[in-house]
Amino acid sequence: MPFNTVYESDFYKIEVNPEGNLLYSEWLRHVTEEELITGGTKLYEVLRDTKIERALANGQALGSLTPNAKEWMSVAFYELLSQTNLKRLARIMPASVFHQLALESVITRAEALGKTRFQVKSFSNKDEGMKWLLES
């Protein structure tokens, strides 16, 4: 499945396959709060502009998140994504259980606040996430 890179920085990359209705994003290293917001906003813009419905977000390189970063993700980020055509989001989690728990708490809070209008599922590797995205 060919993907075209539509955004790339030293910390984040977004690729799309419009024919397959798929987006793949990957954090390339641990990021600052500002970089997280920049990348998350760029993801929203690409989803908004391409109308893609299925996304695989690779967060294996993400480190710990600041309280402000978690708050932004819970309140603003998932609400932005809900304004797009996104139907399914597969998240590839970091190996660290501590970092996994932080990301899980973000989505749990976002769902409790009613900020998500799409399915979210977490995976330990890219293949499992892609399989889930393609089964719908």
CSV table of C-alpha atoms in Angstrom, one decimal:
chain,number,residue,atom,x,y,z
A,1,MET,CA,0.0,0.0,0.0
A,2,PRO,CA,1.8,3.2,-1.2
A,3,PHE,CA,1.8,6.2,1.1
A,4,ASN,CA,2.7,9.7,0.2
A,5,THR,CA,4.4,12.0,2.8
A,6,VAL,CA,2.3,15.1,3.3
A,7,TYR,CA,4.1,16.5,6.4
A,8,GLU,CA,7.5,15.9,7.9
A,9,SER,CA,9.6,17.6,10.5
A,10,ASP,CA,12.4,16.4,12.7
A,11,PHE,CA,9.9,15.1,15.2
A,12,TYR,CA,6.7,14.0,13.3
A,13,LYS,CA,5.7,12.5,10.0
A,14,ILE,CA,2.3,12.2,8.3
A,15,GLU,CA,1.7,10.0,5.3
A,16,VAL,CA,-1.6,9.4,3.4
A,17,ASN,CA,-3.0,6.8,1.0
A,18,PRO,CA,-6.1,8.5,-0.4
A,19,GLU,CA,-7.1,5.4,-2.4
A,20,GLY,CA,-7.1,3.2,0.7
A,21,ASN,CA,-8.6,6.0,2.8
A,22,LEU,CA,-5.7,5.7,5.2
A,23,LEU,CA,-3.4,8.0,7.1
A,24,TYR,CA,-0.2,7.0,9.0
A,25,SER,CA,1.4,9.3,11.4
A,26,GLU,CA,4.6,8.7,13.5
A,27,TRP,CA,6.3,10.6,16.3
A,28,LEU,CA,10.0,10.3,15.5
A,29,ARG,CA,11.3,11.2,19.0
A,30,HIS,CA,10.3,12.4,22.4
A,31,VAL,CA,8.6,15.8,21.9
A,32,THR,CA,8.1,19.0,23.9
A,33,GLU,CA,4.6,20.2,24.7
A,34,GLU,CA,4.8,22.8,21.9
A,35,GLU,CA,5.9,20.1,19.4
A,36,LEU,CA,3.1,17.8,20.5
A,37,ILE,CA,0.5,20.6,19.9
A,38,THR,CA,2.1,21.5,16.5
A,39,GLY,CA,2.1,17.8,15.4
A,40,GLY,CA,-1.4,17.2,16.7
A,41,THR,CA,-2.7,20.3,14.9
A,42,LYS,CA,-1.0,19.3,11.7
A,43,LEU,CA,-2.7,15.9,12.0
A,44,TYR,CA,-6.1,17.6,12.3
A,45,GLU,CA,-5.4,19.8,9.3
A,46,VAL,CA,-4.4,16.8,7.1
A,47,LEU,CA,-7.5,14.8,8.2
A,48,ARG,CA,-9.7,17.8,7.6
A,49,ASP,CA,-8.3,18.5,4.1
A,50,THR,CA,-8.1,14.9,2.9
A,51,LYS,CA,-11.4,13.6,4.4
A,52,ILE,CA,-9.6,10.3,5.3
A,53,GLU,CA,-11.6,8.1,7.7
A,54,ARG,CA,-9.0,5.7,9.1
A,55,ALA,CA,-5.7,6.6,10.8
A,56,LEU,CA,-2.8,4.8,12.4
A,57,ALA,CA,-0.9,6.9,14.9
A,58,ASN,CA,2.5,5.5,15.9
A,59,GLY,CA,3.4,6.9,19.4
A,60,GLN,CA,6.2,4.4,20.2
A,61,ALA,CA,8.8,7.2,20.4
A,62,LEU,CA,6.7,9.4,22.6
A,63,GLY,CA,8.0,9.9,26.1
A,64,SER,CA,6.3,11.3,29.2
A,65,LEU,CA,3.6,13.9,28.7
A,66,THR,CA,3.4,17.1,30.8
A,67,PRO,CA,0.1,17.7,32.6
A,68,ASN,CA,-0.6,20.6,30.2
A,69,ALA,CA,0.0,18.3,27.2
A,70,LYS,CA,-2.3,15.7,28.5
A,71,GLU,CA,-5.0,18.4,29.2
A,72,TRP,CA,-4.6,19.7,25.6
A,73,MET,CA,-5.0,16.2,24.1
A,74,SER,CA,-8.0,15.4,26.3
A,75,VAL,CA,-9.9,18.6,25.8
A,76,ALA,CA,-8.8,20.1,22.4
A,77,PHE,CA,-7.0,17.4,20.3
A,78,TYR,CA,-9.7,14.8,20.3
A,79,GLU,CA,-12.4,17.4,19.7
A,80,LEU,CA,-10.4,18.6,16.7
A,81,LEU,CA,-10.2,15.1,15.3
A,82,SER,CA,-13.9,14.7,15.9
A,83,GLN,CA,-14.5,17.6,13.5
A,84,THR,CA,-13.0,15.5,10.6
A,85,ASN,CA,-14.3,12.5,8.8
A,86,LEU,CA,-12.2,10.2,11.1
A,87,LYS,CA,-14.0,7.0,11.9
A,88,ARG,CA,-11.2,4.8,13.3
A,89,LEU,CA,-8.0,5.7,15.1
A,90,ALA,CA,-5.5,2.9,15.8
A,91,ARG,CA,-2.8,4.0,18.3
A,92,ILE,CA,0.6,2.2,18.5
A,93,MET,CA,1.6,2.6,22.1
A,94,PRO,CA,5.1,3.1,23.6
A,95,ALA,CA,6.8,0.1,25.2
A,96,SER,CA,6.9,1.8,28.6
A,97,VAL,CA,3.9,0.9,30.7
A,98,PHE,CA,4.1,4.3,32.4
A,99,HIS,CA,3.8,6.1,29.1
A,100,GLN,CA,1.0,3.7,27.9
A,101,LEU,CA,-1.0,4.5,31.1
A,102,ALA,CA,-0.6,8.3,30.5
A,103,LEU,CA,-1.9,8.0,26.9
A,104,GLU,CA,-4.8,5.7,28.0
A,105,SER,CA,-5.8,8.2,30.7
A,106,VAL,CA,-5.9,10.9,28.0
A,107,ILE,CA,-8.3,9.0,25.8
A,108,THR,CA,-10.4,7.9,28.8
A,109,ARG,CA,-10.8,11.5,29.8
A,110,ALA,CA,-11.6,12.7,26.3
A,111,GLU,CA,-14.3,10.0,26.0
A,112,ALA,CA,-15.7,10.9,29.3
A,113,LEU,CA,-15.9,14.5,28.2
A,114,GLY,CA,-17.7,13.5,25.0
A,115,LYS,CA,-14.8,14.7,22.8
A,116,THR,CA,-14.5,11.6,20.6
A,117,ARG,CA,-16.9,10.8,17.8
A,118,PHE,CA,-14.8,7.9,16.4
A,119,GLN,CA,-13.5,4.5,17.5
A,120,VAL,CA,-10.1,4.5,19.2
A,121,LYS,CA,-8.1,1.3,19.9
A,122,SER,CA,-4.6,0.8,21.2
A,123,PHE,CA,-2.1,-1.7,19.8
A,124,SER,CA,1.5,-2.8,20.5
A,125,ASN,CA,2.6,-2.9,16.9
A,126,LYS,CA,1.8,-1.4,13.5
A,127,ASP,CA,0.6,-4.6,11.8
A,128,GLU,CA,-2.1,-5.3,14.5
A,129,GLY,CA,-3.3,-1.7,14.2
A,130,MET,CA,-3.4,-1.8,10.4
A,131,LYS,CA,-5.3,-5.1,10.4
A,132,TRP,CA,-8.0,-3.5,12.7
A,133,LEU,CA,-8.3,-0.5,10.5
A,134,LEU,CA,-8.7,-2.5,7.4
A,135,GLU,CA,-11.4,-4.9,8.8
A,136,SER,CA,-14.1,-2.2,8.7
